[in-house]
XYZ file of C-alpha atoms in Angstrom:
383
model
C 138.312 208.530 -19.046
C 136.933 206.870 -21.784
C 136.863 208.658 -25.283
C 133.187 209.647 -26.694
C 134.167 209.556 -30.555
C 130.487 210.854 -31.277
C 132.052 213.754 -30.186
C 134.341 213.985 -33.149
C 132.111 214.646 -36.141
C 131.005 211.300 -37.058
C 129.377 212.425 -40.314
C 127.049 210.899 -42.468
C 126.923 213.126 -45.374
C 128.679 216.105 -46.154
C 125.892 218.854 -45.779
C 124.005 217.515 -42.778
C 124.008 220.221 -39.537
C 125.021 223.495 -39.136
C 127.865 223.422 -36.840
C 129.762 220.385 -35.876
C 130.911 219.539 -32.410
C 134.326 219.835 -30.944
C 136.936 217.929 -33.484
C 140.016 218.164 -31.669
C 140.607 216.547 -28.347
C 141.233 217.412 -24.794
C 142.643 214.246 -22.540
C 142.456 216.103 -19.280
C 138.920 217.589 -20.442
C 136.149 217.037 -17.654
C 133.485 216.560 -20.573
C 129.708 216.652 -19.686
C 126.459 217.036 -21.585
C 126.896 220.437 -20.583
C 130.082 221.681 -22.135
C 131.201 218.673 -24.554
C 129.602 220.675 -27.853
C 131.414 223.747 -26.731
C 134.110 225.901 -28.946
C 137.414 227.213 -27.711
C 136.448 229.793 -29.810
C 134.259 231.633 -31.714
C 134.290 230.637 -35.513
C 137.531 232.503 -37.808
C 136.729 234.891 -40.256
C 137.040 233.021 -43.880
C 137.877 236.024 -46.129
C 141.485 235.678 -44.711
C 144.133 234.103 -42.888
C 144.919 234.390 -38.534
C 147.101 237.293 -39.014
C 149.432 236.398 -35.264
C 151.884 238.769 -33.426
C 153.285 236.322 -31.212
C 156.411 234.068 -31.704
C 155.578 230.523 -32.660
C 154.653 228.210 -29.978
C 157.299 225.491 -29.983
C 160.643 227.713 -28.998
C 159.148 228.673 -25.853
C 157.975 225.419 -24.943
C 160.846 223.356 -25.597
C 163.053 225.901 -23.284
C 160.393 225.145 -21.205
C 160.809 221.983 -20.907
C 164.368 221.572 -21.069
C 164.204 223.390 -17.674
C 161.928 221.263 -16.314
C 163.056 217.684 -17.725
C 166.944 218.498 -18.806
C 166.737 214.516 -19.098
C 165.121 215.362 -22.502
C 168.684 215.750 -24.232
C 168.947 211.594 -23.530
C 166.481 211.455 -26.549
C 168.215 213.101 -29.086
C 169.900 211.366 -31.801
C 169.692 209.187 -34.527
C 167.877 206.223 -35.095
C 169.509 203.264 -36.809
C 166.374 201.616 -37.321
C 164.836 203.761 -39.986
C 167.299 202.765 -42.946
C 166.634 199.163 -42.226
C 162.608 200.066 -42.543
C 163.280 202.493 -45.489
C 165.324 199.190 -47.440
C 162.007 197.128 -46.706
C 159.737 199.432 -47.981
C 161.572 200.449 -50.972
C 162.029 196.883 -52.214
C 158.265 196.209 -51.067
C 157.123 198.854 -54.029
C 159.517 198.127 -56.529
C 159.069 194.118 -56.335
C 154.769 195.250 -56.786
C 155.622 197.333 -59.442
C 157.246 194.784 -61.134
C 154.871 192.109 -60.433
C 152.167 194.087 -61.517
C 154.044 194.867 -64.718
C 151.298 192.697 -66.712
C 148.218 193.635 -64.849
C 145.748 196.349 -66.565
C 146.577 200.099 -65.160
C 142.811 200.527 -65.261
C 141.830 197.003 -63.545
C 140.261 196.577 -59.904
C 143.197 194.599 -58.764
C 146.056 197.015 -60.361
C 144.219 200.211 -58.501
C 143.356 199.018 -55.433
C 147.161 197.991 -54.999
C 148.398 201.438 -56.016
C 145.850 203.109 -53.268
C 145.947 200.253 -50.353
C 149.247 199.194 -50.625
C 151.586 201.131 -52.921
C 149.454 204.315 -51.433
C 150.422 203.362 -47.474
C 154.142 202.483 -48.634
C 154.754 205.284 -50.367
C 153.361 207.583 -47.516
C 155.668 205.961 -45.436
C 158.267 206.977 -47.645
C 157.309 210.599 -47.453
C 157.633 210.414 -43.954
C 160.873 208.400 -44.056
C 162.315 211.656 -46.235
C 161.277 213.807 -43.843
C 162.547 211.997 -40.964
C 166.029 211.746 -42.913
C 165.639 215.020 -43.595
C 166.188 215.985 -39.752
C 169.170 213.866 -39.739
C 168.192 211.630 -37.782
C 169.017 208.048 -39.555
C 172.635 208.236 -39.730
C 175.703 210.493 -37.384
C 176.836 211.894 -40.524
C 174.766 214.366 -43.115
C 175.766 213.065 -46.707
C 174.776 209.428 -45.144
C 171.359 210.845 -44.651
C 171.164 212.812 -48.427
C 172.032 209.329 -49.956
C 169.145 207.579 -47.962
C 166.635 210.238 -48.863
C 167.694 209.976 -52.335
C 166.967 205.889 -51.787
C 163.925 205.863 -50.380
C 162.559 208.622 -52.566
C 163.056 205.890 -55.705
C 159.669 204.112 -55.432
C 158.303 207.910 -55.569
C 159.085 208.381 -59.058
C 159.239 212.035 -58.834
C 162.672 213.441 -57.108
C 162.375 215.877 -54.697
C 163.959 214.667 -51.551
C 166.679 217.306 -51.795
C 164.406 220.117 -52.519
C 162.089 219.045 -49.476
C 165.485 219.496 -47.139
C 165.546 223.166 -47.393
C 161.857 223.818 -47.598
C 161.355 222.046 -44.261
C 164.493 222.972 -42.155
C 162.786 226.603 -43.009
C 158.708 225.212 -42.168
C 160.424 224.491 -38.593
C 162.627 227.684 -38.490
C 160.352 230.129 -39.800
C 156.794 228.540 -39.335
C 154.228 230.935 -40.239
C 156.213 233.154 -42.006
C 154.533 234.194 -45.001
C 156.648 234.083 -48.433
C 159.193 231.808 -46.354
C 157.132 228.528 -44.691
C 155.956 227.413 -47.935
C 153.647 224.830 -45.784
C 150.722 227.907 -45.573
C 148.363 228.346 -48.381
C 148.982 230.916 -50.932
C 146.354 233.990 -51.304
C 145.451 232.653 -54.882
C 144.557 229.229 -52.628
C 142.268 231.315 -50.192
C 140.588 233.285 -53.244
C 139.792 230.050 -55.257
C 139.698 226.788 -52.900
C 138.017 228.442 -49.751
C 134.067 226.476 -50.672
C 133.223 222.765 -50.743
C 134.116 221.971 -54.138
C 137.296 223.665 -53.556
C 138.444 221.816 -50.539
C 137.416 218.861 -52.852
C 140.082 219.798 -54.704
C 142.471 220.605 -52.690
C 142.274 217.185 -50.234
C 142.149 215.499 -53.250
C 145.096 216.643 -55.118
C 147.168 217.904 -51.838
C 150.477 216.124 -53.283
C 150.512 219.159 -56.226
C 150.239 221.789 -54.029
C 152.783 220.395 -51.698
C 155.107 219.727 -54.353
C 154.377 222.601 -56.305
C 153.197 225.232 -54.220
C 157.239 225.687 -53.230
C 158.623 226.878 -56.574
C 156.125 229.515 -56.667
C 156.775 230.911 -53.226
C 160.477 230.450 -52.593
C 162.810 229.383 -55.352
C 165.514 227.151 -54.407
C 169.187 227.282 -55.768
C 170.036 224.090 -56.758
C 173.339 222.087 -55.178
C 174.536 218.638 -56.575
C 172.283 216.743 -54.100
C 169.485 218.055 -56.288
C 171.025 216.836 -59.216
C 172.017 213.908 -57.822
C 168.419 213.410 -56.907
C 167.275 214.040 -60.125
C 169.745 211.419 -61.706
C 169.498 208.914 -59.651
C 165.730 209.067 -59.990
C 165.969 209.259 -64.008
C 167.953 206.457 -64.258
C 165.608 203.820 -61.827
C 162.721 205.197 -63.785
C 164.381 204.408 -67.183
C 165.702 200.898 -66.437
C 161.922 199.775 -64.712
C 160.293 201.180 -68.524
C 162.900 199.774 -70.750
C 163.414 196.370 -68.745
C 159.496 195.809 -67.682
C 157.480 198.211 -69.780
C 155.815 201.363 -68.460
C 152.946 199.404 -65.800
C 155.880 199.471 -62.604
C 156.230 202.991 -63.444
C 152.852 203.550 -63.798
C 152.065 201.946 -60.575
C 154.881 204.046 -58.277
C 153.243 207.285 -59.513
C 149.709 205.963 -58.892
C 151.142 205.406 -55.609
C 152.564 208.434 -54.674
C 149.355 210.092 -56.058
C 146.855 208.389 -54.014
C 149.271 208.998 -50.689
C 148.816 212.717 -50.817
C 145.295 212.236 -51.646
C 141.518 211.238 -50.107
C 144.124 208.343 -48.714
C 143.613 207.635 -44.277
C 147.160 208.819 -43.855
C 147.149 212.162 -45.627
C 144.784 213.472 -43.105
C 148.054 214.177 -41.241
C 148.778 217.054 -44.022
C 145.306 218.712 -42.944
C 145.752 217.768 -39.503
C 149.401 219.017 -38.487
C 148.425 222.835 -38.966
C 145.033 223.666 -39.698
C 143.356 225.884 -37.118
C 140.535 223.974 -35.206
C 137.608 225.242 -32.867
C 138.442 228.715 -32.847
C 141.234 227.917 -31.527
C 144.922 229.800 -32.681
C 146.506 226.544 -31.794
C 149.059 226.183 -34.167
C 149.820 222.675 -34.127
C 148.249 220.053 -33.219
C 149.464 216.213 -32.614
C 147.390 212.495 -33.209
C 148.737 209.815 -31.403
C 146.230 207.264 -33.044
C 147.360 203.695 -34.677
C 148.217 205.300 -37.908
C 151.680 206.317 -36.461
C 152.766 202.884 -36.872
C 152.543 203.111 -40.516
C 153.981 206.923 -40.517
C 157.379 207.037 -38.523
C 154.962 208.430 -35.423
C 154.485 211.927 -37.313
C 151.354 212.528 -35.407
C 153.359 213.393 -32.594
C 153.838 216.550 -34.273
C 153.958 219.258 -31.519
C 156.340 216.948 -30.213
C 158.254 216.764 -33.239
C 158.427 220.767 -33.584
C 159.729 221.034 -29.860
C 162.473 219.183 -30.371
C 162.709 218.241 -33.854
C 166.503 216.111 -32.975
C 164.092 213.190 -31.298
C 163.846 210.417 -33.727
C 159.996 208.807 -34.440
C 161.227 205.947 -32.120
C 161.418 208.237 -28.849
C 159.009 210.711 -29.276
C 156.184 208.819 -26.952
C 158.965 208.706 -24.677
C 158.922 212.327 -24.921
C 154.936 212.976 -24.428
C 155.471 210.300 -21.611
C 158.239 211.962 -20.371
C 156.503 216.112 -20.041
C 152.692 215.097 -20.067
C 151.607 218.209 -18.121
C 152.724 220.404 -21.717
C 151.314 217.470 -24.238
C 148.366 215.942 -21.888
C 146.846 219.616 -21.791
C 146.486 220.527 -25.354
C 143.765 219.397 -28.243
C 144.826 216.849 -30.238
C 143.058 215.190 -33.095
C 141.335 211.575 -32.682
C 141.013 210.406 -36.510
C 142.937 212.048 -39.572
C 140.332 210.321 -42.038
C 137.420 212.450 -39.878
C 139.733 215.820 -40.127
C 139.691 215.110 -44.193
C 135.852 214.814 -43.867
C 135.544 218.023 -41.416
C 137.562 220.018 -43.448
C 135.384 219.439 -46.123
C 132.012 219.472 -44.980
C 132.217 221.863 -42.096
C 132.373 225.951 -43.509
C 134.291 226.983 -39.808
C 137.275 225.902 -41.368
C 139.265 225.264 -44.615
C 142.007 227.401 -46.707
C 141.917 230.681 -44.676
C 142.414 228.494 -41.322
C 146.272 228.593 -41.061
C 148.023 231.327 -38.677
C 150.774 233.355 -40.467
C 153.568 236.119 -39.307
C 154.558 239.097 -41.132
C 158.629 237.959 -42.398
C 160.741 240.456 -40.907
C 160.857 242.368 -44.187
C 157.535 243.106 -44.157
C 157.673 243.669 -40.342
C 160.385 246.184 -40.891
C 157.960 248.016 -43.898
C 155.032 248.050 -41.982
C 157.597 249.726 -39.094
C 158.772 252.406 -41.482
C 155.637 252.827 -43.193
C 154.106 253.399 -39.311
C 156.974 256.220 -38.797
C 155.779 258.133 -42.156
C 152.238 257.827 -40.804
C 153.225 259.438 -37.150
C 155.628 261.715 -39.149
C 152.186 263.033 -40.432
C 150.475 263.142 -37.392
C 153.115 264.985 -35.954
C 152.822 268.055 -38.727
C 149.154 267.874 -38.399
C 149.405 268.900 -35.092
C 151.923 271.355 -35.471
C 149.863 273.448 -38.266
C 146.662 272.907 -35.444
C 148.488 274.788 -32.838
C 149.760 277.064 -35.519
């Protein structure tokens, strides 16, 4: 079936229409005039988050199909490609920054670089981190520190180690509030949840990513962090003291513009947000982007069985279609930047969250005081 992308919120200005159409989609869909504009759901309430009971999705679905396709285990494992693609990048960025090293940081030609090329590169580098993070370029797990701690030079900021532990918990814990530091903070839902502040927060998404963490969930540093940190400090120091402060300059420009209003960074919007009333927790993109971003749009894939490299997880949607060929998916990440923006049906509060099992267990005991109560108040009634 072909694909109808004037389904997909084709835009021309942020404030035209009421209610956009579908934005995710449905490959096995029978669409027709009659139901193509349809919602899964009706709209979420924005004053707060999708409070959820159930356990996350992607457990359940990769027992699932492990049962059905034990095959799947074939797909596991490293892939010695990355490192070879993370050395190419990394010398791609530091040979611009150094080439650039006499061009104006203001100029035409000196910011489109930093957002076209040195914007794309060092997105890919995010993505290479988080790939390494998983373990999946080398057998052993200091091989795989040392390579994060590589490609995250051309970054200019270190935070490759601190990213390990953060994720490995996003995929263990995902939805936990005050433990996946991937969901939105209340102060984020009280301040960003209009236009302007979706603005904001698509613009500048690489803060609250990198910052967002320390606030939550405090870390307690190992000697990969400071290894990170040194490693970084010295690159940094020898590009400023050997070519003056324009390479520098350039790798944070870069990094900047990858977590911002940049066509890959739709993927940070587009991974988790809720979509058409829909509790979908995850959804995937399997668009020509991938190719620049270690396949991370295959990201219910990724969650299901996070040990399958970027190299084999089509294999994997080719491998179980009838669990990946029968849930939304997105079509564009630039268009879910420009949805989640214009359209009021979704933006901070639209991320699904689970009470931690502290709070599960107050909200237990504080439920036993409460039918403790009850039970008195019923006593002195028959009394």
């Amino acid at each position: 079936m072909a694909v109808d992308y004037s389904l997909f919120g084709g835009a021309d200005s942020l404030v035209e229409g009421k209610r956009t159409p579908r934005r995710t989609y449905l490959p096995e869909q029978e669409q027709d005039a009659s139901t193509a504009h349809e919602y899964v759901g009706p709209p979420q309430d924005p004053r707060d988050f999708l409070w959820l009971m159930t356990e996350e999705p992607h457990r359940t679905r990769r027992m699932a199909i492990m049962q059905a396709h034990p095959e799947v285990t074939k797909l596991m494992g490293h892939e010695p490609l990355t490192k070879f693609v993370v050395l190419g990048v990394v010398a791609l960025q530091v040979a611009l920054a150094i080439a650039l090293r006499r061009t104006h940081p203001v100029s035409w030609a000196f910011v489109g670089c930093a957002y076209a090329v040195g914007g794309t590169a060092n997105h890919n580098l995010f993505l290479a981190i988080h790939e390494i993070t998983h373990n999946l370029a080398f057998k052993r797990v200091w091989m795989n520190k040392a390579l994060a701690v590589f490609a995250n030079l051309p970054i200019g900021i270190p935070y490759a180690a601190a990213f390990k532990r953060y994720h490995i918990e996003h995929h263990k814990f995902m939805g936990q509030d005050g433990i996946d530091t991937d969901l939105p903070t209340r102060l984020e839902l009280l301040l960003l949840n209009n236009v302007l502040g979706k603005v904001f927060f698509a613009t500048f998404q690489i803060l609250f990513y990198a910052l967002r963490p320390t606030f939550v969930r405090v870390q307690t540093l190992t000697r990969w962090h400071l290894i990170n940190v040194l490693v970084q400090l010295v690159l940094n120091y020898l590009l400023v003291k050997t070519f003056g402060l324009r390479p520098l300059i350039y790798l944070l420009m870069s990094s900047f513009f990858a977590g911002s209003l940049h066509p890959c960074a739709g993927h940070f919007i587009a991974e988790h947000y809720l979509w058409d009333g829909s509790s979908q927790e995850t959804y995937s993109y399997y668009g020509p982007l991938n190719v620049l971003a270690y396949n991370v749009g295959y990201h219910n894939e990724h969650h299901d069985f996070p040990s399958i490299p970027w190299t084999r997880l089509a294999k994997l949607r080719a491998l179980a279609p009838e669990f990946y060929d029968t849930i939304p998916s997105h079509p564009s990440w630039p268009m879910v930047i420009v949805n989640f923006i214009r359209d009021k049906e979704v933006g901070i509060f639209a991320r699904a969250k689970r009470l931690s099992k502290e709070d599960k267990e107050k909200v237990r005991r504080e439920q036993k005081v409460v039918e403790g109560w009850d039970e008195i108040s019923e006593s002195d009634k028959s009394s």
